[in-house]
Coordinates of C-alpha atoms in Angstrom, one line a residue:
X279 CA 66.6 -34.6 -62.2
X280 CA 62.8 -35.3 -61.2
X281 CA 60.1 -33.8 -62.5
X282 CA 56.4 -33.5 -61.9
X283 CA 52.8 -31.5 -62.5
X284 CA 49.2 -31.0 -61.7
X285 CA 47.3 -28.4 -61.8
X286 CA 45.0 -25.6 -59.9
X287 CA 42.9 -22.8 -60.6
X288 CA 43.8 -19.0 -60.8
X289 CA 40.6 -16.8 -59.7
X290 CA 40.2 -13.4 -61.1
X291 CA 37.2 -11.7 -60.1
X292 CA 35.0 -14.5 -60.4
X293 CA 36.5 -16.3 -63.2
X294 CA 39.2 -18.7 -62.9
X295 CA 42.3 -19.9 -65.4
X296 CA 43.7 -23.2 -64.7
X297 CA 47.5 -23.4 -63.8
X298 CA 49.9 -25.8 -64.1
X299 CA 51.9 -26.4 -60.8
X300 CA 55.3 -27.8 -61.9
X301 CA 58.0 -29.0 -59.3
X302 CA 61.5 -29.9 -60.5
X303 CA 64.7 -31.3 -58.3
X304 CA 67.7 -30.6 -59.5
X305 CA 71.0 -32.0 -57.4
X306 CA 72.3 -28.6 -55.5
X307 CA 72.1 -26.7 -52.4
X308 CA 68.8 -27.3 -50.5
X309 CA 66.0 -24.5 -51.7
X310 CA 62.7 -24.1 -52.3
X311 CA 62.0 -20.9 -55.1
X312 CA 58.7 -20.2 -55.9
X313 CA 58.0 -18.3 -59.7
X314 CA 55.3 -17.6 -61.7
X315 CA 53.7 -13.8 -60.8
X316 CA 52.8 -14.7 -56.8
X317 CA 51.5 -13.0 -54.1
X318 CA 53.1 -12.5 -50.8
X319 CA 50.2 -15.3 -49.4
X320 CA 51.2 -17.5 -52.0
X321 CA 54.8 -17.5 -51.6
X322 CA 54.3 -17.9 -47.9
X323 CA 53.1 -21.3 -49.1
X324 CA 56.6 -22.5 -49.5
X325 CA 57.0 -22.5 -45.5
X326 CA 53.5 -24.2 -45.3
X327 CA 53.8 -26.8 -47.7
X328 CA 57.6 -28.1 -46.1
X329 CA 55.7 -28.2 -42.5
X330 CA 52.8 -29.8 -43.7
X331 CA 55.1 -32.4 -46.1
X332 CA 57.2 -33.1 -42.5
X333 CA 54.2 -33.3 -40.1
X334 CA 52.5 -35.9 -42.7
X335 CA 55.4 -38.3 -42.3
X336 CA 57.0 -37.7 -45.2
X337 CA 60.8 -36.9 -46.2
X338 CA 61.2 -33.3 -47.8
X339 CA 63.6 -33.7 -50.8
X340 CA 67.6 -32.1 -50.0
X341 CA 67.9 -30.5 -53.4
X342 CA 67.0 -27.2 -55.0
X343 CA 63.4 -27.8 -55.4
X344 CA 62.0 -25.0 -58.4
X345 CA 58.0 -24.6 -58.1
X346 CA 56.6 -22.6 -61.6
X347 CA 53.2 -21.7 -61.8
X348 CA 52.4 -21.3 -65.2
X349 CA 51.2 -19.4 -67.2
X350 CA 53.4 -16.6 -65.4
X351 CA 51.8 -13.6 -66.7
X352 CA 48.3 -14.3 -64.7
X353 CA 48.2 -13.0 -61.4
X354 CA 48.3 -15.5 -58.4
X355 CA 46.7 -15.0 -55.2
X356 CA 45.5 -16.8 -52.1
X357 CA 46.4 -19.7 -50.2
X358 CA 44.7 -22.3 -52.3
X359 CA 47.8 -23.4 -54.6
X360 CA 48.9 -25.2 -51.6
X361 CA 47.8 -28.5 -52.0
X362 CA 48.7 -28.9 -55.7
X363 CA 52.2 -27.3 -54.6
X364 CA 52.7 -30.4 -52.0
X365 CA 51.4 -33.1 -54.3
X366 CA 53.5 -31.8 -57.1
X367 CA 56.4 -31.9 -54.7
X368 CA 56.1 -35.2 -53.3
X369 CA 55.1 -36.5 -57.0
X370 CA 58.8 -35.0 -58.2
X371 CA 60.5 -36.3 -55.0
X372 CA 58.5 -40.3 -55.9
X373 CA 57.0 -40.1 -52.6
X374 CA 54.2 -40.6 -54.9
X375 CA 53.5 -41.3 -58.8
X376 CA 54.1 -38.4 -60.3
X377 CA 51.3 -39.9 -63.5
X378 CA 48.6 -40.3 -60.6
X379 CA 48.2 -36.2 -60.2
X380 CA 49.1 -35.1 -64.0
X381 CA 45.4 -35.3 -64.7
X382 CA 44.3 -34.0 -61.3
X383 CA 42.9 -30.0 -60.4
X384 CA 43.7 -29.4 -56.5
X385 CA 42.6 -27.1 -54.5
X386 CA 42.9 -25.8 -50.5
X387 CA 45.3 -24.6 -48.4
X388 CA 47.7 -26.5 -45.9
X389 CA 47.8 -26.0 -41.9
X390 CA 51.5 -27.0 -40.8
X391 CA 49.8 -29.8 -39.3
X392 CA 49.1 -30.8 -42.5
X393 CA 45.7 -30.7 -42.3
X394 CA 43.7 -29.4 -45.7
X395 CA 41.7 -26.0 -45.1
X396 CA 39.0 -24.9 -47.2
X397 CA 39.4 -22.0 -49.1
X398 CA 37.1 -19.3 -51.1
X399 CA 36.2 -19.7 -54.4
X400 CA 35.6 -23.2 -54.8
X401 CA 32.5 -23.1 -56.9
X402 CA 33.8 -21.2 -59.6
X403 CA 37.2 -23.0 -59.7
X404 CA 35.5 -26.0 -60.2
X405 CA 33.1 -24.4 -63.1
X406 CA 36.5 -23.6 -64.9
X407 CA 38.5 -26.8 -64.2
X408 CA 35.6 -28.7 -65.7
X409 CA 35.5 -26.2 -69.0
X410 CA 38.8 -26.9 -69.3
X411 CA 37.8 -30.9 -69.4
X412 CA 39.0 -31.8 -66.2
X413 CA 36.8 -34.8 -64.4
X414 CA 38.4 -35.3 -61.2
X415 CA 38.8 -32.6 -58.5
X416 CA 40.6 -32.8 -55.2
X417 CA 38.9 -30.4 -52.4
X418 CA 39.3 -30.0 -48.3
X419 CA 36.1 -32.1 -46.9
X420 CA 34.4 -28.6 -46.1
X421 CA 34.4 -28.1 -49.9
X422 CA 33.2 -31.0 -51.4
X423 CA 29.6 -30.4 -51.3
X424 CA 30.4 -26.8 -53.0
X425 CA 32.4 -28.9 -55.8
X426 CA 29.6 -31.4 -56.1
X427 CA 27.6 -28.9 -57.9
X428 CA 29.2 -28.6 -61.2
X429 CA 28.4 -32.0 -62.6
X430 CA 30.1 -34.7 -64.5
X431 CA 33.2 -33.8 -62.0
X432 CA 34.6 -36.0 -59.9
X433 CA 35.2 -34.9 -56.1
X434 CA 37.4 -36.5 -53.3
X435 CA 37.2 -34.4 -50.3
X436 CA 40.1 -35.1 -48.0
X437 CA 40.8 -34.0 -44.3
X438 CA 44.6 -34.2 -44.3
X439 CA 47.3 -34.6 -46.9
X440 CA 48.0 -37.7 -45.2
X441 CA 44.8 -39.0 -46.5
X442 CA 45.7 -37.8 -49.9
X443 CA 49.1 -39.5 -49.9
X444 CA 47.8 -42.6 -48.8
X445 CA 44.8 -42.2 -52.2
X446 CA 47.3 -41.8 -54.7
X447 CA 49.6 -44.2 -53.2
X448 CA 47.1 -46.9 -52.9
X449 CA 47.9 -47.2 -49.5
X450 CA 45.4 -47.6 -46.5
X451 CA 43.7 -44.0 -46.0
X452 CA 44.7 -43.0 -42.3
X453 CA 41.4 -41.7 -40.1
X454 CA 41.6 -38.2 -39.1
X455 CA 39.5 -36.2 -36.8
X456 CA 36.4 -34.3 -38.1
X457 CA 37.5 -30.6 -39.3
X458 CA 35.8 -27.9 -37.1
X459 CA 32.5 -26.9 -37.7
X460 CA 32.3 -24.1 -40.3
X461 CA 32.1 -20.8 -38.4
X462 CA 33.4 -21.9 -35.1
X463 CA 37.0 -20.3 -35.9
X464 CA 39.3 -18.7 -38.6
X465 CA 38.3 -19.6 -41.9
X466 CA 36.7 -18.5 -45.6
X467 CA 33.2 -17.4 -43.9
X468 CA 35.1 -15.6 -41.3
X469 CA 37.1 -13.5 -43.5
X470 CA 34.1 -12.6 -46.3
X471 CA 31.1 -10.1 -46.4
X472 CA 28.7 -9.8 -43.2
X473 CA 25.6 -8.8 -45.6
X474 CA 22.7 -10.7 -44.8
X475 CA 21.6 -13.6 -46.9
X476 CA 18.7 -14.5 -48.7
X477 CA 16.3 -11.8 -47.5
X478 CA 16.9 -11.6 -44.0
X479 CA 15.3 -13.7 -41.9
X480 CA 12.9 -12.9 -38.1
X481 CA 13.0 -15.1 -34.9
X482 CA 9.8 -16.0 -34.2
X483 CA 8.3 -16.5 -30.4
X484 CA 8.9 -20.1 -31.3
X485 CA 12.5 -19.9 -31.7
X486 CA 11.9 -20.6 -35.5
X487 CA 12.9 -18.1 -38.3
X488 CA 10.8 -17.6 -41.0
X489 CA 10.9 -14.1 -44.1
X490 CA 9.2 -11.4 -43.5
X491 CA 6.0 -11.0 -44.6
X492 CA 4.2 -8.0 -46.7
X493 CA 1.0 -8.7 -44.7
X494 CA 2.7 -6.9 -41.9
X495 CA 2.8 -3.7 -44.3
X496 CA -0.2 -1.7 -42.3
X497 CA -1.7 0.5 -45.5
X498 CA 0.6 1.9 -48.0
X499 CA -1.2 0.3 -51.2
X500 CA 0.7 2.5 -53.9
X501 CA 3.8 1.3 -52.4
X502 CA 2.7 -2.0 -52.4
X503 CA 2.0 -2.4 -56.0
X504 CA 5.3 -0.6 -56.6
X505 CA 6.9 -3.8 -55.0
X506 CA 4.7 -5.9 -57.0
X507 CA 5.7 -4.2 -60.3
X508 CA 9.2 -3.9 -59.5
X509 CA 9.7 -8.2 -58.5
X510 CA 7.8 -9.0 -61.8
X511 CA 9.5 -7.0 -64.3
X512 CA 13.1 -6.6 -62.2
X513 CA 12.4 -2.4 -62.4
X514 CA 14.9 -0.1 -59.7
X515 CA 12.9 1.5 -57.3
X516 CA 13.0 4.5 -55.0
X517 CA 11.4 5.1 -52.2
X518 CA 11.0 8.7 -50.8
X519 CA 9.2 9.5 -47.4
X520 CA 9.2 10.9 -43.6
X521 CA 11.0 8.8 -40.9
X522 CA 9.1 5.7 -40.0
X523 CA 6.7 5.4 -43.3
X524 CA 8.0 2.1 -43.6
X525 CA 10.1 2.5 -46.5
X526 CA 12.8 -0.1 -44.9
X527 CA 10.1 -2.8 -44.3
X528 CA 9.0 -2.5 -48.0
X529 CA 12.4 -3.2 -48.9
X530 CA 12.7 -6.0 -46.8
X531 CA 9.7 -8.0 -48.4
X532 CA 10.8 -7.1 -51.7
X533 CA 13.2 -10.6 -52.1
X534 CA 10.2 -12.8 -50.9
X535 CA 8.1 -11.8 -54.3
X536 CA 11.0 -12.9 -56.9
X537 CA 10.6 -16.4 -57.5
X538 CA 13.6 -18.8 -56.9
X539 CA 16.6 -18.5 -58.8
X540 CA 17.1 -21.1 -61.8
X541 CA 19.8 -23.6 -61.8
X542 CA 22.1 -21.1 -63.9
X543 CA 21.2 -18.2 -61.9
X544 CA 21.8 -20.4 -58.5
X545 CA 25.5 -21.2 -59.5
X546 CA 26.0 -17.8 -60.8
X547 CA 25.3 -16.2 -57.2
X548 CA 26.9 -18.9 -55.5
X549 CA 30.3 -18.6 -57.1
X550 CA 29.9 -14.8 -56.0
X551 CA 29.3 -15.2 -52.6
X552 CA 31.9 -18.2 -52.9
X553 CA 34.7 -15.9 -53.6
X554 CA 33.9 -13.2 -51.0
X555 CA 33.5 -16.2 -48.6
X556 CA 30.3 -15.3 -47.8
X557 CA 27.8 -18.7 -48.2
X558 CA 25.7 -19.8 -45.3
X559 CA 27.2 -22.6 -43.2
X560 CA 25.9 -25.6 -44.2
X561 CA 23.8 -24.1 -48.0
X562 CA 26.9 -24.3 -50.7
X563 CA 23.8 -23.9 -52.9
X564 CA 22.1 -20.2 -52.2
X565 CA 18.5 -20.8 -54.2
X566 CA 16.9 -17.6 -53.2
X567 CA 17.6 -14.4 -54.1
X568 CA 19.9 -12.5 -52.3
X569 CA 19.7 -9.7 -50.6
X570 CA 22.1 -7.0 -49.5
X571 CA 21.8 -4.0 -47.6
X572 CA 25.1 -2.0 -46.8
X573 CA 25.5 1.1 -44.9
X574 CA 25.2 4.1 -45.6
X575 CA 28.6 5.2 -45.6
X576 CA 29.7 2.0 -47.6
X577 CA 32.9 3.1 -49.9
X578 CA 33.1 2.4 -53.4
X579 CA 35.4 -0.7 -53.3
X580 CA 32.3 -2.4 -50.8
X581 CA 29.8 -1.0 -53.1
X582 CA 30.7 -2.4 -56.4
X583 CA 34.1 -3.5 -55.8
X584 CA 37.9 -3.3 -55.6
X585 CA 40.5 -3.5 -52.6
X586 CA 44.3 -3.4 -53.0
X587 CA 45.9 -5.7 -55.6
X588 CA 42.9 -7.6 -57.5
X589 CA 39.5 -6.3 -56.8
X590 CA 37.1 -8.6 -54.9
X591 CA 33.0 -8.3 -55.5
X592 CA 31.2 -5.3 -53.5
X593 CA 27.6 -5.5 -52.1
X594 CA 26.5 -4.8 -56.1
X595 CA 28.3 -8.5 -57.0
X596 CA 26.7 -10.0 -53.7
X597 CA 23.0 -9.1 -54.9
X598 CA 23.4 -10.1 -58.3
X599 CA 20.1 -11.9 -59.1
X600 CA 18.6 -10.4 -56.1
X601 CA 17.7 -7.4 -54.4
X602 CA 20.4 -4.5 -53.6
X603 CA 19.0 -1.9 -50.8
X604 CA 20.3 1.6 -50.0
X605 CA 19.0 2.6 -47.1
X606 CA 19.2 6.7 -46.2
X607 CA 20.6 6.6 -50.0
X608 CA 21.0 10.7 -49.8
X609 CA 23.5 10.1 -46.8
X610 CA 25.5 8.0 -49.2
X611 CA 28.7 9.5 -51.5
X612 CA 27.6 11.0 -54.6
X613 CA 30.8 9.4 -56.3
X614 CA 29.4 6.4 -54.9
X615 CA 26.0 6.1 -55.7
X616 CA 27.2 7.2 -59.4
X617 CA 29.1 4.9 -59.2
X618 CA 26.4 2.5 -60.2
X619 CA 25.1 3.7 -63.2
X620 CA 27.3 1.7 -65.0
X621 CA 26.4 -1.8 -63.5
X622 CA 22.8 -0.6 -63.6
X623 CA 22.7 -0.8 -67.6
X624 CA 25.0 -3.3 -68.4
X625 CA 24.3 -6.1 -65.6
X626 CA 27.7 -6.1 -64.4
X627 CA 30.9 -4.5 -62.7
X628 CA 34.2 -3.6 -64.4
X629 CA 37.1 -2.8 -62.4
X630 CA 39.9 -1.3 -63.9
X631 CA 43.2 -1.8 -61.3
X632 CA 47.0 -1.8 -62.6
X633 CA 47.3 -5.5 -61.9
X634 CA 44.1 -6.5 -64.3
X635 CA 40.5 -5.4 -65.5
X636 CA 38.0 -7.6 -63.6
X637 CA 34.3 -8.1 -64.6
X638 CA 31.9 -8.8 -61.7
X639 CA 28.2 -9.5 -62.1
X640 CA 26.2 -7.4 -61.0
X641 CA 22.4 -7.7 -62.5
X642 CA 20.6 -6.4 -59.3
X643 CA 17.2 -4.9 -58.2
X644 CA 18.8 -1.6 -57.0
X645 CA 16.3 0.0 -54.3
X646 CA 16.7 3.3 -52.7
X647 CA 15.3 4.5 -50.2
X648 CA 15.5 8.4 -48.9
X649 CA 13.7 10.8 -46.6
X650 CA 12.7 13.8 -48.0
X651 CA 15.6 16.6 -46.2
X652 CA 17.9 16.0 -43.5
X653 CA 15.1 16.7 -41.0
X654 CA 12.6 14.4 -42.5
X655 CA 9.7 16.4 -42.1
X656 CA 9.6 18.1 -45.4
X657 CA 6.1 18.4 -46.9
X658 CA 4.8 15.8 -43.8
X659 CA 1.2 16.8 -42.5
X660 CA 1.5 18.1 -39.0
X661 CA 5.5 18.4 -39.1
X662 CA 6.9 21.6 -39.6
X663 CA 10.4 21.2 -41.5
X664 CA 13.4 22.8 -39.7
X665 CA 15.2 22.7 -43.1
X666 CA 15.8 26.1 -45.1
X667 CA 14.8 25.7 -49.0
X668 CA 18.7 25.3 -50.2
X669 CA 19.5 22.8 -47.6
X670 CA 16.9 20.7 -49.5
X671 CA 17.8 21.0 -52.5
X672 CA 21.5 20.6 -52.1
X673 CA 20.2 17.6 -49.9
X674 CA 18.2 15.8 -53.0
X675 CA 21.1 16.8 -55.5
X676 CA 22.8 14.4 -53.8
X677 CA 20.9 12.1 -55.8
X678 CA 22.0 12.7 -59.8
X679 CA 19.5 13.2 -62.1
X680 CA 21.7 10.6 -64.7
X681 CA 21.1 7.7 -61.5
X682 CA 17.5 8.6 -60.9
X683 CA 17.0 8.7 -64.5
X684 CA 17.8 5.1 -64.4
X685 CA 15.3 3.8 -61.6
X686 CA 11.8 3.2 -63.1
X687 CA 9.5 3.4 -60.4
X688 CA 9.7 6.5 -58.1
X689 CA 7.2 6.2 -54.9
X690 CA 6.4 8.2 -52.6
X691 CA 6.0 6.5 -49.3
X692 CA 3.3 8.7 -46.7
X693 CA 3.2 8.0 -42.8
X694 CA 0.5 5.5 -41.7
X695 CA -2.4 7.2 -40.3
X696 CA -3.8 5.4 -36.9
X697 CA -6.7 3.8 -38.7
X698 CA -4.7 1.9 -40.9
X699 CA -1.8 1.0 -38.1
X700 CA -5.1 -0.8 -35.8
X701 CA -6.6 -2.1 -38.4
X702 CA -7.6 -5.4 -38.0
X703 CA -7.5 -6.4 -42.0
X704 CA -4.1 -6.5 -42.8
X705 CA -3.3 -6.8 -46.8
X706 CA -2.4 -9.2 -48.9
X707 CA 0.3 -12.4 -48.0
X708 CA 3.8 -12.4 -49.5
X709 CA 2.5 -15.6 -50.5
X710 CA -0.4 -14.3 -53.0
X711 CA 1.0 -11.3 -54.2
X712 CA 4.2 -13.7 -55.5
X713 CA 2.1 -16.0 -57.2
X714 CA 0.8 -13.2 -59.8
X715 CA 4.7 -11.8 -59.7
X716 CA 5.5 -15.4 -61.1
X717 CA 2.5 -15.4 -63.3
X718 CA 3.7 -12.0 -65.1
X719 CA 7.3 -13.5 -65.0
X720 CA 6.1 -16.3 -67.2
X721 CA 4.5 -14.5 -69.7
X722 CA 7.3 -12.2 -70.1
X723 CA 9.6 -15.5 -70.6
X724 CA 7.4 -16.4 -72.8
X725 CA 7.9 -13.7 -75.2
X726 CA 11.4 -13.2 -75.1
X727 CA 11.7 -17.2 -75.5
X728 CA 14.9 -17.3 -77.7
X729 CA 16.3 -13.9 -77.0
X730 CA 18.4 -14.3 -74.0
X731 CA 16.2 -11.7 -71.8
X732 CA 13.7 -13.0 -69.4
X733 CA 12.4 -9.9 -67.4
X734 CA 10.9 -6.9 -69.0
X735 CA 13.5 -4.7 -67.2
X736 CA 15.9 -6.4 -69.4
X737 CA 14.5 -5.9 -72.8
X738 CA 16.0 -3.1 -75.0
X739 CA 13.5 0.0 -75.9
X740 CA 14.2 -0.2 -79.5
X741 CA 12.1 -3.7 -79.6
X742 CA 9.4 -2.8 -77.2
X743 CA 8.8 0.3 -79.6
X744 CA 8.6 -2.4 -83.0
X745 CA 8.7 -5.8 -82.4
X746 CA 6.6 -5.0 -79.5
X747 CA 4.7 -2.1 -79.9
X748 CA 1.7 -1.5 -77.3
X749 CA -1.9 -0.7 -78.4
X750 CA -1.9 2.0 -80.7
X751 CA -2.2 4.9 -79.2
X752 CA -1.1 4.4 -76.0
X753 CA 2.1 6.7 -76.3
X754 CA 0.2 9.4 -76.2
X755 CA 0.7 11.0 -72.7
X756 CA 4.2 9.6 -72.6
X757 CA 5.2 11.4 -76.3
X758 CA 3.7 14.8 -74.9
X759 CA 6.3 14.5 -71.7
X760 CA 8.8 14.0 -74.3
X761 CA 8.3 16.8 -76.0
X762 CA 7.6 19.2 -73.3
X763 CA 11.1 17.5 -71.7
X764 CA 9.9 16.1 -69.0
X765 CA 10.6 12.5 -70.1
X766 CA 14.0 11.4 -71.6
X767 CA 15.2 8.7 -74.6
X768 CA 15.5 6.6 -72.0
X769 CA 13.2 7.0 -70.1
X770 CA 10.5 6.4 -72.0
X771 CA 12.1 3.3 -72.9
X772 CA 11.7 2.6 -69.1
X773 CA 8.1 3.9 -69.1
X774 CA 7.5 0.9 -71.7
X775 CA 9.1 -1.6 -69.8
X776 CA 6.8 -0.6 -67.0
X777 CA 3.9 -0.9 -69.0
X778 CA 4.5 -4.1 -70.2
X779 CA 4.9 -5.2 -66.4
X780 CA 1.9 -3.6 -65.8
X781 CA 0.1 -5.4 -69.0
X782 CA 1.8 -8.8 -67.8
X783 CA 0.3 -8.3 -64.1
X784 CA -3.1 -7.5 -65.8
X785 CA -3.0 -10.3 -67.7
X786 CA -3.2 -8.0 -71.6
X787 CA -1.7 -8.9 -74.6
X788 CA 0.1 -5.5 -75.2
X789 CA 0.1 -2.8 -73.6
X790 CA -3.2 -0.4 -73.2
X791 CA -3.0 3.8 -72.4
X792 CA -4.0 3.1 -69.2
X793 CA -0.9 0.5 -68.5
X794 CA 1.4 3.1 -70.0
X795 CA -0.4 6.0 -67.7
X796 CA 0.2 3.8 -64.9
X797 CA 3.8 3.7 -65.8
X798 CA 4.1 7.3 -65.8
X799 CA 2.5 7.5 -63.1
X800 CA 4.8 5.5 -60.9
X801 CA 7.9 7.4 -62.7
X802 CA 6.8 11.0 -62.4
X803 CA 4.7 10.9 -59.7
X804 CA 1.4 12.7 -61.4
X805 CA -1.6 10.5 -62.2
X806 CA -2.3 10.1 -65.4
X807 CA -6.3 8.7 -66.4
X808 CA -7.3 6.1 -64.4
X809 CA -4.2 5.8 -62.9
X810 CA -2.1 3.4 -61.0
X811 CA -5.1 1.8 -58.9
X812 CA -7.4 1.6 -62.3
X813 CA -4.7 -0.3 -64.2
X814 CA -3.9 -2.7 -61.8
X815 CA -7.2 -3.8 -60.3

């Protein structure tokens, strides 16, 4: 009898368990038996792994060969296992020493060539390999760079399983040809997400691509603060308006006003978009916020998750840390959109499926965008809405009053008059307008230094009423709402968070009346004393 073991990495979601991949060859009849809770692409493997162990130049053993994965009970998935299947293999069978993998984590999947394919979910393999106090990691070459980001690990990138064989073997490593550009044929990008990546870039004249910019924005200044507000405390905004108002170009400029994403934040995205296979050819580090923008008729698995057997991450997972856009958001499923008032308070996604309950990130700038009735013309100067009065109202019910409860700033966005579209003077630069969003984000760290929130959007209401009470007084308008029921528990917790924003933008200590009318303002849409404009000049 010969045994042998290494080791890979389960994924569930976006976390990982490692697995021990044992081979053992008893004398018998000649078969391969695969156990241990696999699915039908992993036991597929077992055909792989024999064509890749033959086409490498080395003998498969004539015995009943036994693979376990263990532990059983965790699900198994993907075509990943399949490199840590042929080195345990070849380890039992002495093609190699079998003490040369025992301390090894391999991951990526085996063409019948035996050339090593890259695989999702590298990232966030690694992360859990290295918890688990493994130091030296075996990728495809395609990976490596991916792998090379959790540090104090150890990668080898290989091409071929030849080239592995020949490592542990100590033998001379055999050249292979370059793998394929990523993106020229099948592979992990091909088979992930098509949302756009960090922001969405424009072709310029020059052939260059560069973000868009929020000088472009011809007028619309309350909107324009809304964005402001929104990237420096991390607030959900809505924007409500007639066809062509520009409510989709807002939206567009609203990931180029959140600062870069930390280190932790960075890796956090990046396994994400890792497992939906979704990272930019050529960036296995994404750095800016992300920023996704599904249809409209999107269905509740690509919105926040899900898909047959274990759920993958939706567009609500892909945005995490960055902006999520619903464009013609009243087109959208009701059981849909309510679908994200859970994410919405607690940061994340949690999928409930017979095989497992998987938890997604999911801490996103949720902006939602809408036109007024089917027609668009409702309550626009000059247009006369072909809409009757309950075709409206069943059109903006589509919209809960629980979700919209949960989004901050409420906008609405008007046409652009021809003055403003001619004018010369355009506004302020992405550029200028992000400084003072970093500004406020600093102060706000500043504050919560040693709580674990960052943004005001993420503080509890409970401590902006006491440990953080505004200027006394302040409350004033926003206690009368409440007691006329106008303004909920929660939302005046929301109308505080605002108001600190608006105090951090403004550069005050706490926050004064007219930072807290400002906040109403932007929620309920009525001005309140000075107003919007007054509290942020």
């Amino acid at each position: 009898m010969a045994f042998a073991r290494t080791c890979a990495v389960a994924l569930v979601g976006v976390e990982g368990v490692v697995v021990e991949v044992q081979a053992d060859l008893e004398p018998g009849v000649a078969a391969f038996t695969l156990v241990g809770l696999a699915d039908k692409s992993l036991n597929e493997s077992r055909d792989r792994v024999r064509a890749a162990v033959l086409n490498s130049g080395a003998e498969w053993p004539q015995k009943k060969l036994t693979v376990g994965l263990s532990p059983a009970a965790v699900p198994k998935c993907g075509s990943g296992f399949d490199l840590a299947v042929a080195a345990a293999v070849l380890a039992a069978a002495e093609r190699i020493d079998p003490r040369a993998i025992a301390d090894l984590l391999l991951i990526g999947e085996l063409g019948l060539d035996g050339g090593v394919r890259p695989v999702r979910g590298v990232l966030p393999a690694v992360l859990t390999a290295a918890d688990a106090g493994y130091r030296q990691v075996v990728v495809a070459e395609q990976n490596a760079a991916e792998a090379a980001l959790v540090p104090d690990v150890a990668v080898l990138g290989v091409r071929s399983l030849r080239q592995l064989i020949a490592v542990l073997a100590g033998e001379p490593v055999p050249d292979e040809p370059p793998p394929r550009p990523e993106g020229s044929g099948p592979g992990p990008r091909g088979a992930g997400w098509g949302y756009p990546r960090p922001g969405g870039l424009y072709r310029t004249l020059d052939g260059t691509e560069r973000p868009p910019d929020l000088a472009e924005v011809a007028g619309q200044r309350l909107a324009r603060r809304a964005l402001e507000v929104a990237a420096a405390g991390r607030h959900h905004l809505f924007l409500q308006g007639s066809p062509g108002a520009g409510k989709t170009m807002l939206a567009e400029r609203l990931p180029g006003l959140l600062p870069p994403l930390s280190r932790q934040e960075a890796l956090e995205v990046t396994a994400v978009h890792s497992v939906s296979g979704s990272l930019p050819p050529g960036r296995p580090l994404v750095d800016r916020p992300p920023y996704c923008a599904p249809h409209h008729s999107a269905s509740l698995p690509a919105l926040v998750g899900g898909g047959s057997g274990l759920p993958r991450p939706g567009a609500a997972s892909l945005a995490h840390h960055g902006v999520l856009f619903l464009d013609e958001a009243a087109e959208m499923s009701s059981r849909v959109l309510d679908a994200l008032r859970q994410p919405l308070e607690s940061g994340q996604v949690v999928v409930a499926r017979s095989a497992g309950v998987l938890r997604m990130p999911a801490r996103v700038l949720l902006v939602l965008a809408a036109n007024p009735c089917p027609c668009g013309r409702h309550g626009s100067p000059g247009g006369e809405c072909e809409c009757l009065p309950g075709t409206v109202r069943r059109y903006r019910a589509r919209l809960s009053g629980p979700l919209l409860d949960r989004i901050d700033l409420r906008v609405p966005v008007e046409p652009v008059g021809r003055a403003e579209l001619t004018s010369a003077s355009g506004g302020e630069s992405t550029a200028a307008v992000a400084e003072r969003v970093l500004a406020a984000r600093e102060r706000a760290a500043a504050r919560y230094a040693g709580t674990g929130w960052t943004t005001n959007g993420e503080a509890p209401g409970h401590e902006l009423r006491t440990r953080w009470a505004p200027a006394p007084g302040a409350l004033a308008r926003a206690e009368t709402d409440m007691d006329r029921g106008t303004l909920t528990a929660r939302g005046l917790d929301r109308v505080l968070r605002v108001a600190w924003t608006v105090a951090d933008l403004a550069g005050h200590d706490r926050p004064t009346a007219d930072d807290v009318d400002a906040a109403l303002e932007f929620r309920t849409g009525v001005r309140r004393g000075a107003g919007v404009a007054g509290s942020l000049s």
